Amino acid sequence: MRRRLLSEGAKELSYEIREIVKKANQLKALGLPIHWENIGDPIEKKCQLPDWIKDIVVDLVKTNRSYGYCPSKGMLETREFLVKENNKLGGAQINVDDILFFNGLGDAIATIYGLLSMNTRIIGPAPAYSTHSSAEAAHAHTAPITYSLQPENHWYPDLEELENKVKYNPSIAGILILNPDNPTGMVYPLDILKKIVDIAKRYNLFIICDEIYNKITYNGAHAYALAEYIGDVPGIALKGISKEYPWPGARCGWAEYYNRDKDEQFDAFCRAIPRWWKSAPPRSPR
């Protein structure tokens, strides 16, 4: 070709969760037995969608209005419900304009990272969830920046490492949290979450928190929502219904923006997301 087609960041794209399937098939071809698991699709684990959801879908299929456009940010009634649910927590308060629906969280993640300036970085945990790390690497055209989760300490983050990387890398503008974490399964204690927010506040950063597994915890663990501990730091929570109900095929994810009034640049970024999302081509859902 007369011009290079791939960006420099393309070589950083990876999805280990799916790439391991290729390795398994190679082993299978050699005659080794493979025991297949699927942790991302609860339907494959014999979970069933509740009948009341199926009934609603059936009714909607018969409604002509279902085949037209809906409001760009999502149905108003749904956003009003989510506002009430969030504001019950008593933490950061939002309104209907602080919620934006996407075609799954993969769409949200690609949109948010894609809108960042190339020299603006988001530091995320390692081991990484590849949807985030690949999107961050692709937008920056280089390897993702990460902070360590420590296997010897319940997979809790190395806060000293996190702060040092933030302190000495001025390109970092945000901290990514996955709570509960994927792939480790760790659920953050509240005191650690507050310490991460304190780092963000002292270095004038914002928080992104992926909460797709927020309602799936075990053994008495409680996954705190970002709104409960973020205080007055700007932040974006990413949520969806694919694991909770479970309905991964719904491709229904949304972002909630907190404390937009605390930072002019953050507010401008949040206002740009729906404009960018409506004009960009469809992306892979999650």
Coordinates of C-alpha atoms in Angstrom, one line a residue:
M1 CA 0.0 0.0 0.0
R2 CA 1.2 3.5 -0.6
R3 CA 0.5 4.5 3.0
R4 CA 0.7 2.6 6.3
L5 CA -2.7 1.4 7.2
L6 CA -2.3 0.4 10.9
S7 CA -1.5 3.0 13.6
E8 CA 1.4 2.4 16.0
G9 CA -1.1 1.5 18.7
A10 CA -2.5 -1.4 16.8
K11 CA 0.3 -3.7 17.8
E12 CA -0.7 -3.2 21.4
L13 CA -4.2 -4.5 20.9
S14 CA -4.7 -7.9 22.6
Y15 CA -7.5 -9.9 24.1
E16 CA -6.0 -12.7 26.1
I17 CA -9.4 -14.0 27.2
R18 CA -10.2 -15.0 23.6
E19 CA -6.7 -15.6 22.5
I20 CA -6.3 -18.5 25.0
V21 CA -9.0 -20.2 23.0
K22 CA -6.6 -20.4 20.0
K23 CA -4.0 -22.0 22.2
A24 CA -6.6 -24.5 23.5
N25 CA -7.6 -25.5 20.0
Q26 CA -3.9 -26.1 19.1
L27 CA -3.6 -28.4 22.1
K28 CA -6.8 -30.1 21.2
A29 CA -5.5 -30.7 17.7
L30 CA -2.6 -32.6 19.3
G31 CA -5.0 -34.9 21.0
L32 CA -5.0 -33.3 24.5
P33 CA -8.3 -33.1 26.3
I34 CA -9.7 -29.6 26.8
H35 CA -12.3 -28.7 29.5
W36 CA -14.1 -25.6 28.2
E37 CA -15.3 -22.9 30.6
N38 CA -17.1 -19.7 29.9
I39 CA -16.9 -17.0 32.6
G40 CA -18.3 -14.2 30.6
D41 CA -21.6 -15.6 29.5
P42 CA -23.9 -16.7 32.4
I43 CA -26.3 -18.2 29.9
E44 CA -23.7 -20.8 29.1
K45 CA -23.6 -21.6 32.9
K46 CA -27.4 -22.5 32.7
C47 CA -28.6 -19.2 34.1
Q48 CA -32.0 -18.0 32.8
L49 CA -33.3 -14.6 32.0
P50 CA -36.4 -13.9 34.3
D51 CA -39.7 -14.4 32.6
W52 CA -40.8 -10.8 33.4
I53 CA -37.9 -9.5 31.3
K54 CA -38.9 -11.8 28.4
D55 CA -42.5 -10.7 28.6
I56 CA -41.4 -7.0 28.4
V57 CA -39.2 -7.8 25.3
V58 CA -42.1 -9.7 23.7
D59 CA -44.4 -6.6 24.2
L60 CA -41.8 -4.3 22.8
V61 CA -41.3 -6.4 19.7
K62 CA -45.0 -5.8 19.0
T63 CA -44.7 -2.1 19.5
N64 CA -44.0 0.0 16.3
R65 CA -42.2 2.7 18.3
S66 CA -39.5 0.1 19.3
Y67 CA -38.2 0.2 15.7
G68 CA -37.5 3.9 15.7
Y69 CA -34.8 6.0 17.2
C70 CA -34.7 6.6 20.9
P71 CA -33.2 9.7 22.7
S72 CA -29.4 9.9 22.2
K73 CA -28.6 9.4 25.9
G74 CA -31.2 6.7 26.4
M75 CA -34.8 6.6 27.4
L76 CA -35.7 9.3 29.9
E77 CA -37.7 7.1 32.1
T78 CA -34.8 4.7 32.5
R79 CA -32.3 7.5 33.2
E80 CA -34.7 8.9 35.8
F81 CA -34.9 5.5 37.5
L82 CA -31.1 5.2 37.6
V83 CA -30.7 8.7 39.0
K84 CA -33.0 7.7 41.9
E85 CA -31.1 4.5 42.5
N86 CA -27.7 6.3 42.5
N87 CA -28.9 9.2 44.7
K88 CA -30.2 6.8 47.3
L89 CA -26.6 5.9 48.1
G90 CA -26.2 9.4 49.6
G91 CA -22.8 10.0 47.9
A92 CA -22.2 11.9 44.7
Q93 CA -25.5 13.0 43.2
I94 CA -26.4 13.0 39.5
N95 CA -29.2 14.0 37.2
V96 CA -30.5 12.6 33.9
D97 CA -28.0 14.5 31.9
D98 CA -25.2 12.7 33.7
I99 CA -26.1 9.3 32.2
L100 CA -25.3 8.0 28.7
F101 CA -26.3 4.6 27.3
F102 CA -24.1 2.6 24.9
N103 CA -24.3 -0.6 22.9
G104 CA -22.6 -2.5 25.8
L105 CA -19.6 -1.4 27.9
G106 CA -17.2 -2.3 25.2
D107 CA -18.7 0.5 23.2
A108 CA -18.4 2.9 26.1
I109 CA -14.8 2.0 26.8
A110 CA -13.8 2.4 23.1
T111 CA -15.6 5.8 23.0
I112 CA -14.1 7.2 26.2
Y113 CA -10.5 6.2 25.5
G114 CA -10.9 7.2 21.8
L115 CA -11.9 10.7 22.8
L116 CA -8.8 11.3 25.0
S117 CA -5.9 13.3 23.7
M118 CA -3.1 11.0 22.4
N119 CA -0.8 12.3 25.2
T120 CA -3.4 11.9 27.9
R121 CA -3.0 8.6 29.8
I122 CA -5.2 6.5 32.0
I123 CA -3.3 4.2 34.5
G124 CA -5.0 0.9 35.1
P125 CA -4.5 -2.3 37.2
A126 CA -2.3 -5.2 36.2
P127 CA -3.2 -8.0 35.6
A128 CA -5.3 -6.0 33.2
Y129 CA -8.7 -6.5 31.7
S130 CA -7.8 -6.4 28.1
T131 CA -10.8 -4.3 26.9
H132 CA -9.5 -1.4 28.9
S133 CA -5.8 -2.0 28.4
S134 CA -6.1 -2.4 24.7
A135 CA -8.3 0.7 24.3
E136 CA -5.8 2.7 26.3
A137 CA -2.8 1.5 24.4
A138 CA -4.5 2.0 21.0
H139 CA -5.4 5.6 21.7
A140 CA -1.9 6.4 23.0
H141 CA -0.1 4.4 20.3
T142 CA 2.1 2.7 23.0
A143 CA 1.9 0.2 25.8
P144 CA -0.6 0.8 28.5
I145 CA 0.5 2.2 31.8
T146 CA -0.3 0.0 34.8
Y147 CA -0.1 -0.3 38.6
S148 CA 0.4 -3.7 40.2
L149 CA -2.2 -5.8 42.0
Q150 CA -0.3 -7.9 44.6
P151 CA -1.2 -11.6 44.6
E152 CA 0.5 -12.0 48.0
N153 CA -1.8 -9.4 49.5
H154 CA -5.3 -10.5 48.4
W155 CA -4.6 -8.9 45.0
Y156 CA -4.9 -5.4 46.5
P157 CA -3.1 -2.6 44.6
D158 CA 0.4 -1.4 45.4
L159 CA -0.6 2.1 46.4
E160 CA 3.0 3.3 46.7
E161 CA 3.7 2.3 43.1
L162 CA 0.5 3.9 41.9
E163 CA 1.3 7.2 43.5
N164 CA 4.8 7.2 42.3
K165 CA 3.8 6.6 38.7
V166 CA 1.2 9.3 38.9
K167 CA 3.6 11.7 40.6
Y168 CA 6.4 11.2 38.0
N169 CA 4.3 10.9 34.9
P170 CA 2.4 14.1 34.2
S171 CA 0.6 12.6 31.2
I172 CA -1.5 10.5 33.5
A173 CA -4.9 12.2 33.9
G174 CA -7.0 9.4 35.3
I175 CA -7.0 6.2 37.4
L176 CA -8.9 3.1 36.3
I177 CA -10.5 0.8 38.9
L178 CA -12.4 -2.4 38.2
N179 CA -14.5 -3.3 41.2
P180 CA -15.0 -6.2 41.6
D181 CA -11.8 -6.7 39.6
N182 CA -11.4 -8.7 36.4
P183 CA -9.5 -11.0 36.1
T184 CA -8.5 -11.5 39.8
G185 CA -12.0 -11.4 41.3
M186 CA -10.8 -9.1 44.1
V187 CA -13.3 -6.8 45.8
Y188 CA -11.8 -3.5 47.0
P189 CA -12.1 -2.7 50.7
L190 CA -13.5 0.8 51.3
D191 CA -10.3 2.2 52.9
I192 CA -8.2 1.3 49.8
L193 CA -10.8 2.9 47.5
K194 CA -10.7 6.1 49.5
K195 CA -6.8 6.1 49.3
I196 CA -7.0 5.9 45.5
V197 CA -9.5 8.8 45.4
D198 CA -7.1 10.7 47.7
I199 CA -4.3 10.2 45.2
A200 CA -6.6 11.4 42.4
K201 CA -7.6 14.5 44.3
R202 CA -4.0 15.5 45.3
Y203 CA -2.8 15.1 41.7
N204 CA -5.9 16.6 40.0
L205 CA -7.0 13.4 38.3
F206 CA -10.3 11.8 37.5
I207 CA -11.5 8.2 38.2
I208 CA -12.9 5.6 35.9
C209 CA -14.6 2.7 37.6
D210 CA -15.8 -0.4 35.8
E211 CA -18.7 -1.7 37.9
I212 CA -20.1 -4.4 35.6
Y213 CA -19.7 -7.0 38.3
N214 CA -20.8 -4.7 41.1
K215 CA -23.8 -6.9 42.1
I216 CA -22.0 -10.2 41.9
T217 CA -20.0 -10.8 45.1
Y218 CA -19.6 -13.8 47.4
N219 CA -18.8 -14.7 51.0
G220 CA -20.2 -11.5 52.5
A221 CA -18.1 -9.2 50.3
H222 CA -19.6 -5.8 49.4
A223 CA -18.6 -4.0 46.3
Y224 CA -18.9 -0.2 46.9
A225 CA -20.2 1.9 44.1
L226 CA -18.0 4.8 42.9
A227 CA -20.7 7.3 44.0
E228 CA -20.3 6.2 47.6
Y229 CA -16.6 7.1 48.0
I230 CA -15.6 9.5 45.3
G231 CA -16.4 12.6 47.3
D232 CA -15.8 15.7 45.2
V233 CA -13.4 14.1 42.7
P234 CA -14.6 13.9 39.1
G235 CA -15.4 10.4 37.9
I236 CA -17.1 8.1 35.5
A237 CA -18.8 4.8 36.5
L238 CA -19.4 2.2 33.9
K239 CA -22.4 -0.1 34.5
G240 CA -24.5 -2.7 32.7
I241 CA -27.0 -5.5 33.0
S242 CA -25.1 -8.3 31.2
K243 CA -23.9 -10.1 34.3
E244 CA -26.4 -9.0 36.9
Y245 CA -29.7 -10.2 35.4
P246 CA -28.1 -12.1 33.4
W247 CA -28.5 -10.9 29.8
P248 CA -25.2 -10.5 28.0
G249 CA -26.9 -10.4 24.7
A250 CA -28.8 -7.2 25.7
R251 CA -25.7 -5.1 24.9
C252 CA -26.9 -2.6 27.4
G253 CA -24.3 -0.5 29.2
W254 CA -24.2 3.0 30.5
A255 CA -21.8 5.6 31.9
E256 CA -22.6 7.8 34.9
Y257 CA -20.7 11.1 35.4
Y258 CA -19.9 12.5 38.8
N259 CA -18.8 15.9 39.9
R260 CA -18.8 17.5 36.5
D261 CA -19.1 20.9 38.1
K262 CA -15.8 20.4 39.9
D263 CA -13.6 20.7 36.8
E264 CA -14.2 22.6 33.6
Q265 CA -12.1 20.2 31.4
F266 CA -13.8 17.1 32.8
D267 CA -17.2 18.7 32.2
A268 CA -16.2 19.5 28.6
F269 CA -14.9 15.9 28.1
C270 CA -18.2 14.5 29.4
R271 CA -20.3 16.8 27.2
A272 CA -18.2 15.7 24.1
I273 CA -18.7 11.9 24.7
P274 CA -22.3 11.8 23.4
R275 CA -21.4 14.0 20.4
W276 CA -18.5 11.7 19.5
W277 CA -20.5 8.5 20.1
K278 CA -23.3 9.6 17.8
S279 CA -21.0 10.5 15.0
A280 CA -18.6 7.5 15.3
P281 CA -19.1 4.1 13.6
P282 CA -20.4 1.2 15.7
R283 CA -17.9 -0.6 18.0
S284 CA -17.6 -4.0 19.4
P285 CA -20.1 -4.4 22.3
R286 CA -19.5 -6.0 25.7

